[in-house]
């Protein structure tokens, strides 16, 4: 709830107005998981809070720590028993946290483990925030950067994501700057226009993965609904409206989308746009047979893009030993449970 929503609900309950900011800070700054932990609220009021409200916090079901780089992967259990994943990564500039926005995903991208069993439900804003609090409390760190790149399609859960964005930056809460937030989408075009018009200073990441429509439709079914030309048009509008550069994600799949021809076409597609291209060696998921392109191929691809003036990085792979890519941990857990 936004602070003014809490204030108005509290006023209906006859609570003093200062209680609203007190409770907001307990929830959003200190990240408590239960009303009982709010030590300066009376027992009687805690009882009322428990009766009237629902705290949608998440519990750590499982946790894997990479021996290679300290990346922490969490499997969280939600209040209704559903499972989601988040990943905590340590960078030179601080801690970056990748959160889920849905239980599962309905987009059907062929290389992605999150979508194998479809979508179960969308997360509320508090379930997104609660992933951050749970990790901060568990590791005793302060998270400075958040990426909405875990399970789910953020723009398919748009209203809750907007609420999350408004709350995560709140000065009396986590106070994370919009500039430190990335939202990743497979290209839900109408929502990209809407987001642009809101002029948030966040980074929009767009999962491209192929420069030709037939190839992209093959690996990302959403391309049949919103083809490349429309996605790119929306991206250009986004840059113009927000003055922010787009970050394109391009997973390198051996023998499929990693040819010189693809690189050339990508250059044409992105010509003149304020953008950055992130090449990601595809993570092999047991359920598909995609292999990552070898490093020479990736290097050659990068050179072609750079040669035409594009800004390119090859994503460093973190947590390679702990199934840290999209949806892998939950699937393995469900399988072990026979689910
Ligand atoms: N639904 C959003 C965000 C979640 S996926 C989106 O599509 O952008 C975050 C990123 O990881 C996307 O770029 C997605 O395409 C990519 N991804 C998913 N599974 C992957 C895998 N096995 N290997 C490499 N990248 C993957």
Tab-separated table of C-alpha atoms and ligand atoms in Angstrom:
chain	number	residue	atom	x	y	z
A	1	UNK	CA	0.000	0.000	0.000
A	2	UNK	CA	1.098	3.570	-0.662
A	3	UNK	CA	1.571	5.723	2.483
A	4	UNK	CA	-1.654	7.652	1.840
A	5	UNK	CA	-3.596	4.380	1.484
A	6	UNK	CA	-2.228	3.218	4.841
A	7	UNK	CA	-3.099	6.587	6.393
A	8	UNK	CA	-6.645	6.426	5.182
A	9	UNK	CA	-7.131	2.784	6.260
A	10	UNK	CA	-5.654	3.576	9.671
A	11	UNK	CA	-7.880	6.575	10.090
A	12	UNK	CA	-10.912	4.321	9.499
A	13	UNK	CA	-9.590	2.080	12.274
A	14	UNK	CA	-9.142	5.020	14.643
A	15	UNK	CA	-5.310	4.776	14.714
A	16	UNK	CA	-3.355	7.999	15.288
A	17	UNK	CA	-1.959	9.399	12.004
A	18	UNK	CA	1.701	8.920	13.047
A	19	UNK	CA	1.108	5.146	13.165
A	20	UNK	CA	0.859	5.094	9.377
A	21	UNK	CA	4.398	6.362	8.824
A	22	UNK	CA	5.655	4.212	11.676
A	23	UNK	CA	4.225	1.054	10.111
A	24	UNK	CA	5.365	2.090	6.617
A	25	UNK	CA	8.939	2.392	7.905
A	26	UNK	CA	8.802	-0.964	9.679
A	27	UNK	CA	7.660	-2.598	6.473
A	28	UNK	CA	9.679	-0.715	3.905
A	29	UNK	CA	12.853	0.407	5.651
A	30	UNK	CA	13.385	-2.306	8.249
A	31	UNK	CA	11.678	-4.977	6.156
A	32	UNK	CA	9.967	-6.882	8.962
A	33	UNK	CA	8.064	-10.017	7.991
A	34	UNK	CA	5.390	-9.904	10.720
A	35	UNK	CA	3.453	-7.227	12.593
A	36	UNK	CA	4.678	-8.754	15.877
A	37	UNK	CA	8.185	-7.504	15.060
A	38	UNK	CA	7.036	-3.861	15.255
A	39	UNK	CA	8.231	-3.291	18.793
A	40	UNK	CA	6.802	0.186	19.290
A	41	UNK	CA	3.258	-0.771	18.299
A	42	UNK	CA	0.948	-1.924	21.106
A	43	UNK	CA	-0.208	-5.546	21.401
A	44	UNK	CA	-3.834	-4.521	20.931
A	45	UNK	CA	-2.989	-2.658	17.723
A	46	UNK	CA	-0.925	-5.570	16.412
A	47	UNK	CA	-3.985	-7.737	16.860
A	48	UNK	CA	-6.052	-5.307	14.809
A	49	UNK	CA	-3.345	-5.173	12.124
A	50	UNK	CA	-3.291	-8.974	11.884
A	51	UNK	CA	-7.045	-9.077	11.562
A	52	UNK	CA	-7.398	-6.295	9.006
A	53	UNK	CA	-4.303	-6.737	6.825
A	54	UNK	CA	-2.361	-9.386	5.048
A	55	UNK	CA	1.465	-9.314	5.117
A	56	UNK	CA	2.639	-10.998	1.957
A	57	UNK	CA	6.207	-11.743	2.898
A	58	UNK	CA	8.211	-14.612	1.467
A	59	UNK	CA	10.189	-17.287	3.263
A	60	UNK	CA	13.509	-18.781	2.249
A	61	UNK	CA	12.826	-22.334	1.081
A	62	UNK	CA	16.303	-22.994	-0.224
A	63	UNK	CA	19.479	-21.027	-0.800
A	64	UNK	CA	22.529	-21.786	-2.945
A	65	UNK	CA	25.774	-19.867	-2.680
A	66	UNK	CA	28.173	-20.032	-5.606
A	67	UNK	CA	31.667	-21.150	-4.658
A	68	UNK	CA	32.947	-19.394	-7.765
A	69	UNK	CA	31.805	-15.840	-7.100
A	70	UNK	CA	29.553	-15.685	-4.020
A	71	UNK	CA	26.356	-15.221	-6.056
A	72	UNK	CA	23.385	-16.246	-3.920
A	73	UNK	CA	20.337	-17.847	-5.430
A	74	UNK	CA	17.176	-17.918	-3.349
A	75	UNK	CA	14.160	-20.106	-3.711
A	76	UNK	CA	11.352	-18.328	-1.848
A	77	UNK	CA	8.042	-19.768	-0.718
A	78	UNK	CA	5.093	-17.381	-0.951
A	79	UNK	CA	2.152	-17.237	1.405
A	80	UNK	CA	0.046	-19.552	-0.800
A	81	UNK	CA	2.870	-22.088	-1.104
A	82	UNK	CA	4.066	-21.072	-4.597
A	83	UNK	CA	7.794	-20.913	-5.295
A	84	UNK	CA	9.810	-18.133	-6.920
A	85	UNK	CA	13.506	-17.405	-7.421
A	86	UNK	CA	15.771	-14.397	-6.940
A	87	UNK	CA	19.507	-13.919	-7.371
A	88	UNK	CA	21.854	-11.695	-5.370
A	89	UNK	CA	25.019	-10.658	-7.207
A	90	UNK	CA	27.968	-8.749	-5.850
A	91	UNK	CA	29.559	-6.194	-8.151
A	92	UNK	CA	32.248	-3.577	-7.574
A	93	UNK	CA	29.550	-0.927	-7.220
A	94	UNK	CA	27.450	-2.861	-4.712
A	95	UNK	CA	24.792	-5.544	-4.522
A	96	UNK	CA	22.462	-6.112	-7.411
A	97	UNK	CA	19.352	-8.211	-6.959
A	98	UNK	CA	17.363	-9.943	-9.656
A	99	UNK	CA	13.731	-10.462	-8.666
A	100	UNK	CA	10.786	-12.406	-10.051
A	101	UNK	CA	7.547	-10.697	-11.059
A	102	UNK	CA	5.383	-13.775	-11.680
A	103	UNK	CA	5.189	-17.421	-10.613
A	104	UNK	CA	6.196	-19.021	-13.901
A	105	UNK	CA	5.686	-17.200	-17.202
A	106	UNK	CA	3.353	-17.536	-20.158
A	107	UNK	CA	5.601	-16.103	-22.872
A	108	UNK	CA	7.005	-19.450	-23.995
A	109	UNK	CA	10.553	-18.379	-24.986
A	110	UNK	CA	12.170	-21.628	-26.013
A	111	UNK	CA	15.489	-21.217	-24.199
A	112	UNK	CA	13.982	-20.132	-20.886
A	113	UNK	CA	13.318	-22.434	-17.925
A	114	UNK	CA	10.775	-20.087	-16.283
A	115	UNK	CA	8.130	-20.708	-18.871
A	116	UNK	CA	8.234	-24.514	-19.090
A	117	UNK	CA	5.046	-24.978	-17.043
A	118	UNK	CA	3.313	-21.731	-17.997
A	119	UNK	CA	2.263	-19.013	-15.578
A	120	UNK	CA	0.619	-19.752	-12.220
A	121	UNK	CA	-0.067	-16.185	-11.117
A	122	UNK	CA	1.331	-12.676	-10.991
A	123	UNK	CA	3.077	-11.322	-7.901
A	124	UNK	CA	1.788	-8.382	-5.910
A	125	UNK	CA	4.030	-5.348	-5.409
A	126	UNK	CA	4.605	-6.441	-1.814
A	127	UNK	CA	5.791	-9.865	-2.931
A	128	UNK	CA	8.337	-8.169	-5.184
A	129	UNK	CA	9.505	-5.867	-2.367
A	130	UNK	CA	9.577	-8.719	0.080
A	131	UNK	CA	12.167	-10.603	-2.007
A	132	UNK	CA	14.519	-7.647	-1.501
A	133	UNK	CA	13.903	-7.456	2.238
A	134	UNK	CA	14.301	-11.198	2.710
A	135	UNK	CA	17.697	-11.184	0.965
A	136	UNK	CA	18.916	-8.023	2.728
A	137	UNK	CA	17.973	-9.435	6.120
A	138	UNK	CA	19.424	-12.839	5.359
A	139	UNK	CA	22.799	-11.650	4.050
A	140	UNK	CA	22.896	-8.486	6.136
A	141	UNK	CA	23.665	-6.304	3.119
A	142	UNK	CA	22.122	-3.285	1.469
A	143	UNK	CA	20.921	-3.855	-2.070
A	144	UNK	CA	21.550	-0.857	-4.314
A	145	UNK	CA	20.462	-2.147	-7.716
A	146	UNK	CA	17.393	-4.134	-8.694
A	147	UNK	CA	16.695	-5.871	-11.986
A	148	UNK	CA	13.283	-7.238	-12.910
A	149	UNK	CA	14.754	-10.139	-14.840
A	150	UNK	CA	13.793	-13.155	-12.791
A	151	UNK	CA	10.813	-15.358	-13.463
A	152	UNK	CA	7.925	-13.760	-15.300
A	153	UNK	CA	7.266	-10.985	-17.790
A	154	UNK	CA	7.116	-7.665	-15.891
A	155	UNK	CA	4.966	-5.942	-18.515
A	156	UNK	CA	2.445	-8.791	-18.308
A	157	UNK	CA	1.990	-7.804	-14.642
A	158	UNK	CA	2.093	-4.114	-15.359
A	159	UNK	CA	-0.015	-2.515	-12.606
A	160	UNK	CA	1.749	-4.396	-9.825
A	161	UNK	CA	5.134	-3.576	-11.346
A	162	UNK	CA	4.251	0.143	-11.461
A	163	UNK	CA	3.213	0.007	-7.817
A	164	UNK	CA	6.471	-1.773	-6.996
A	165	UNK	CA	8.486	0.895	-8.853
A	166	UNK	CA	6.766	3.702	-6.963
A	167	UNK	CA	7.345	2.010	-3.592
A	168	UNK	CA	10.913	0.756	-4.010
A	169	UNK	CA	12.179	4.311	-4.495
A	170	UNK	CA	10.258	5.789	-1.579
A	171	UNK	CA	12.490	7.918	0.658
A	172	UNK	CA	11.047	6.373	3.813
A	173	UNK	CA	11.467	2.890	2.423
A	174	UNK	CA	14.213	1.164	0.434
A	175	UNK	CA	15.002	4.454	-1.298
A	176	UNK	CA	16.530	2.783	-4.364
A	177	UNK	CA	17.107	5.251	-7.154
A	178	UNK	CA	15.168	4.676	-10.369
A	179	UNK	CA	18.498	4.903	-12.212
A	180	UNK	CA	19.541	1.716	-10.432
A	181	UNK	CA	16.537	-0.254	-11.626
A	182	UNK	CA	16.196	-2.262	-14.828
A	183	UNK	CA	12.977	-3.660	-16.196
A	184	UNK	CA	13.341	-6.398	-18.776
A	185	UNK	CA	10.690	-7.225	-21.346
A	186	UNK	CA	10.275	-9.619	-24.225
A	187	UNK	CA	8.559	-6.732	-26.052
A	188	UNK	CA	4.958	-6.107	-24.962
A	189	UNK	CA	4.644	-3.107	-27.237
A	190	UNK	CA	1.598	-1.192	-25.852
A	191	UNK	CA	3.046	-1.303	-22.335
A	192	UNK	CA	6.417	-0.068	-23.599
A	193	UNK	CA	4.689	3.069	-24.920
A	194	UNK	CA	2.837	3.532	-21.649
A	195	UNK	CA	6.026	3.133	-19.625
A	196	UNK	CA	7.831	5.630	-21.854
A	197	UNK	CA	5.138	8.240	-21.236
A	198	UNK	CA	5.630	7.885	-17.482
A	199	UNK	CA	9.244	9.037	-17.934
A	200	UNK	CA	10.728	6.925	-15.151
A	201	UNK	CA	14.515	7.184	-15.225
A	202	UNK	CA	14.921	3.404	-15.123
A	203	UNK	CA	16.685	1.253	-17.703
A	204	UNK	CA	14.450	-0.644	-20.074
A	205	UNK	CA	16.015	-3.898	-21.220
A	206	UNK	CA	14.529	-5.482	-24.294
A	207	UNK	CA	15.068	-9.163	-25.028
A	208	UNK	CA	15.780	-9.249	-28.737
A	209	UNK	CA	17.655	-12.508	-29.377
A	210	UNK	CA	17.183	-12.441	-33.171
A	211	UNK	CA	17.202	-9.786	-35.916
A	212	UNK	CA	14.814	-11.575	-38.305
A	213	UNK	CA	11.089	-12.061	-37.690
A	214	UNK	CA	10.934	-15.735	-38.640
A	215	UNK	CA	13.888	-16.581	-36.409
A	216	UNK	CA	12.589	-14.503	-33.513
A	217	UNK	CA	9.083	-15.964	-33.787
A	218	UNK	CA	10.636	-19.413	-33.669
A	219	UNK	CA	12.400	-18.815	-30.347
A	220	UNK	CA	10.079	-16.134	-28.901
A	221	UNK	CA	6.386	-16.745	-29.736
A	222	UNK	CA	5.461	-13.213	-28.553
A	223	UNK	CA	7.064	-11.998	-31.801
A	224	UNK	CA	4.001	-13.246	-33.706
A	225	UNK	CA	1.905	-10.717	-31.812
A	226	UNK	CA	4.475	-7.893	-31.632
A	227	UNK	CA	6.942	-8.290	-34.494
A	228	UNK	CA	10.414	-6.777	-34.568
A	229	UNK	CA	9.480	-3.661	-36.523
A	230	UNK	CA	6.916	-2.714	-33.858
A	231	UNK	CA	9.235	-3.511	-30.976
A	232	UNK	CA	12.004	-1.387	-32.473
A	233	UNK	CA	9.598	1.472	-33.179
A	234	UNK	CA	8.489	1.381	-29.540
A	235	UNK	CA	12.151	1.359	-28.453
A	236	UNK	CA	12.914	4.458	-30.523
A	237	UNK	CA	9.895	6.163	-28.976
A	238	UNK	CA	11.093	5.116	-25.523
A	239	UNK	CA	14.547	6.663	-26.056
A	240	UNK	CA	13.137	9.863	-27.469
A	241	UNK	CA	10.592	10.295	-24.684
A	242	UNK	CA	12.755	9.380	-21.689
A	243	UNK	CA	16.232	10.257	-22.963
A	244	UNK	CA	17.354	6.905	-21.597
A	245	UNK	CA	19.253	4.389	-23.651
A	246	UNK	CA	17.731	0.972	-24.183
A	247	UNK	CA	19.669	-2.096	-23.215
A	248	UNK	CA	19.158	-4.957	-25.672
A	249	UNK	CA	19.646	-8.519	-24.518
A	250	UNK	CA	20.844	-10.977	-27.125
A	251	UNK	CA	21.362	-14.582	-26.047
A	252	UNK	CA	23.968	-16.238	-28.230
A	253	UNK	CA	22.775	-19.669	-29.342
A	254	UNK	CA	25.311	-21.726	-31.246
A	255	UNK	CA	24.504	-22.153	-34.948
A	256	UNK	CA	21.216	-20.299	-34.697
A	257	UNK	CA	21.376	-16.549	-34.103
A	258	UNK	CA	25.160	-16.052	-33.935
A	259	UNK	CA	26.079	-15.756	-37.636
A	260	UNK	CA	27.752	-12.790	-39.342
A	261	UNK	CA	24.509	-12.303	-41.239
A	262	UNK	CA	22.596	-11.914	-37.959
A	263	UNK	CA	25.180	-9.449	-36.691
A	264	UNK	CA	24.871	-7.395	-39.880
A	265	UNK	CA	21.108	-7.333	-39.708
A	266	UNK	CA	21.212	-6.351	-36.022
A	267	UNK	CA	23.397	-3.360	-36.952
A	268	UNK	CA	20.803	-2.245	-39.505
A	269	UNK	CA	17.954	-2.688	-37.051
A	270	UNK	CA	19.547	-0.618	-34.292
A	271	UNK	CA	21.175	2.010	-36.476
A	272	UNK	CA	21.252	5.446	-34.864
A	273	UNK	CA	19.510	4.363	-31.669
A	274	UNK	CA	20.671	5.375	-28.198
A	275	UNK	CA	21.330	1.841	-26.991
A	276	UNK	CA	23.560	-0.823	-25.608
A	277	UNK	CA	23.744	-4.464	-26.663
A	278	UNK	CA	24.374	-7.135	-24.068
A	279	UNK	CA	25.493	-10.442	-25.565
A	280	UNK	CA	24.624	-13.359	-23.276
A	281	UNK	CA	26.072	-16.812	-23.971
A	282	UNK	CA	22.840	-18.833	-23.676
A	283	UNK	CA	22.615	-20.927	-20.540
A	284	UNK	CA	21.884	-24.499	-21.353
A	285	UNK	CA	18.633	-25.610	-19.745
A	286	UNK	CA	18.153	-29.365	-19.437
A	287	UNK	CA	14.781	-29.258	-21.192
A	288	UNK	CA	16.119	-27.766	-24.421
A	289	UNK	CA	19.170	-28.461	-26.490
A	290	UNK	CA	20.503	-24.972	-27.088
A	291	UNK	CA	24.250	-24.639	-26.741
A	292	UNK	CA	26.088	-21.394	-26.145
A	293	UNK	CA	28.134	-19.958	-28.970
A	294	UNK	CA	31.860	-20.410	-28.488
A	295	UNK	CA	33.927	-17.460	-27.374
A	296	UNK	CA	35.521	-16.846	-30.801
A	297	UNK	CA	32.091	-16.596	-32.403
A	298	UNK	CA	30.887	-14.213	-29.703
A	299	UNK	CA	34.006	-12.096	-30.138
A	300	UNK	CA	33.525	-11.917	-33.915
A	301	UNK	CA	29.842	-11.001	-33.435
A	302	UNK	CA	30.843	-8.294	-31.010
A	303	UNK	CA	33.384	-6.878	-33.433
A	304	UNK	CA	30.822	-6.611	-36.213
A	305	UNK	CA	28.441	-4.727	-33.934
A	306	UNK	CA	31.183	-2.460	-32.632
A	307	UNK	CA	32.361	-1.846	-36.157
A	308	UNK	CA	29.060	-0.202	-36.934
A	309	UNK	CA	29.291	2.017	-33.859
A	310	UNK	CA	27.170	0.004	-31.432
A	311	UNK	CA	27.972	-0.140	-27.756
A	312	UNK	CA	28.429	-3.814	-26.802
A	313	UNK	CA	29.273	-5.905	-23.744
A	314	UNK	CA	29.447	-9.643	-23.283
A	315	UNK	CA	27.675	-10.586	-20.093
A	316	UNK	CA	29.897	-12.075	-17.462
A	317	UNK	CA	28.346	-15.263	-16.236
A	318	UNK	CA	27.802	-15.408	-12.469
A	319	UNK	CA	26.669	-18.363	-10.401
A	320	UNK	CA	27.504	-20.903	-13.114
A	321	UNK	CA	27.631	-23.680	-10.513
A	322	UNK	CA	24.224	-23.027	-8.907
A	323	UNK	CA	21.583	-23.120	-11.655
A	324	UNK	CA	21.292	-19.354	-11.419
A	325	UNK	CA	19.564	-18.691	-14.698
A	326	UNK	CA	15.906	-17.935	-15.091
A	327	UNK	CA	13.655	-20.600	-13.534
A	328	UNK	CA	16.204	-23.390	-13.156
A	329	UNK	CA	16.151	-23.753	-9.372
A	330	UNK	CA	12.360	-23.872	-9.063
A	331	UNK	CA	12.050	-26.503	-11.791
A	332	UNK	CA	14.615	-28.746	-10.168
A	333	UNK	CA	12.948	-28.314	-6.781
A	334	UNK	CA	9.496	-29.134	-8.159
A	335	UNK	CA	10.901	-32.193	-9.900
A	336	UNK	CA	12.459	-33.457	-6.692
A	337	UNK	CA	9.080	-33.033	-5.009
A	338	UNK	CA	7.445	-34.848	-7.923
A	339	UNK	CA	5.529	-31.636	-8.748
B	1	LIG	N1	10.381	-11.721	-19.341
B	1	LIG	C1	11.435	-10.758	-19.305
B	1	LIG	C2	12.368	-10.883	-18.136
B	1	LIG	C3	12.806	-12.235	-17.669
B	1	LIG	S1	14.063	-13.087	-18.521
B	1	LIG	C4	12.187	-10.770	-20.617
B	1	LIG	O1	11.898	-11.593	-21.459
B	1	LIG	O2	13.042	-9.926	-20.814
B	1	LIG	C5	15.527	-12.147	-18.369
B	1	LIG	C6	16.466	-12.335	-19.530
B	1	LIG	O3	17.114	-13.630	-19.490
B	1	LIG	C7	15.773	-12.241	-20.877
B	1	LIG	O4	16.547	-11.532	-21.770
B	1	LIG	C8	15.695	-13.702	-21.270
B	1	LIG	O5	15.507	-13.808	-22.642
B	1	LIG	C9	17.013	-14.224	-20.760
B	1	LIG	N2	17.102	-15.679	-20.586
B	1	LIG	C10	16.162	-16.533	-20.130
B	1	LIG	N3	16.619	-17.795	-20.135
B	1	LIG	C11	17.871	-17.758	-20.592
B	1	LIG	C12	18.876	-18.744	-20.845
B	1	LIG	N4	18.647	-20.032	-20.618
B	1	LIG	N5	20.064	-18.318	-21.322
B	1	LIG	C13	20.301	-17.005	-21.553
B	1	LIG	N6	19.410	-16.034	-21.340
B	1	LIG	C14	18.197	-16.404	-20.883
